[in-house]
């Protein structure tokens, strides 16, 4: 690969302060921009709202990854695709957590380790959320 291709391959991977951004950070930025849209948006629209900070091909790659994760939806409009957020940052983080959990052979051990490492406040929050989910599922499971 020539030096120019090396440079182009890294386009958009650094922020203005010179630090390298991770895939998760780029995905969160693209999702944030998509949520600003009043409806489905093109990749070019997303790129423009990111102040041209990312190359168009990088935006397309991120959108494709988000589509594979179920965080965005895509629809053909003429010759182009339009994209829409199907998830917020919390939903994207939850998808990443599920993917990590799904990749492990011993789910119980991973969940046990995760739960024992929670702060007391996070543990209370998790218990409350599990209780709410149980209450919500209760009548449907009985009927």
PDB file of C-alpha atoms in Angstrom, residues 2 25 27 47 49 55 127 129:
ATOM      1  CA  UNK A   2       1.378   3.463  -0.822  1.00  0.00           C
ATOM      2  CA  UNK A  25     -16.938   6.910  20.119  1.00  0.00           C
ATOM      3  CA  UNK A  27     -20.558   5.202  16.466  1.00  0.00           C
ATOM      4  CA  UNK A  47     -21.039  13.617   7.337  1.00  0.00           C
ATOM      5  CA  UNK A  49     -23.288  17.517  10.496  1.00  0.00           C
ATOM      6  CA  UNK A  55     -14.440  10.872   5.427  1.00  0.00           C
ATOM      7  CA  UNK A 127     -32.272  -4.710  41.256  1.00  0.00           C
ATOM      8  CA  UNK A 129     -34.789  -2.437  36.929  1.00  0.00           C
TER       9      UNK A 129
END
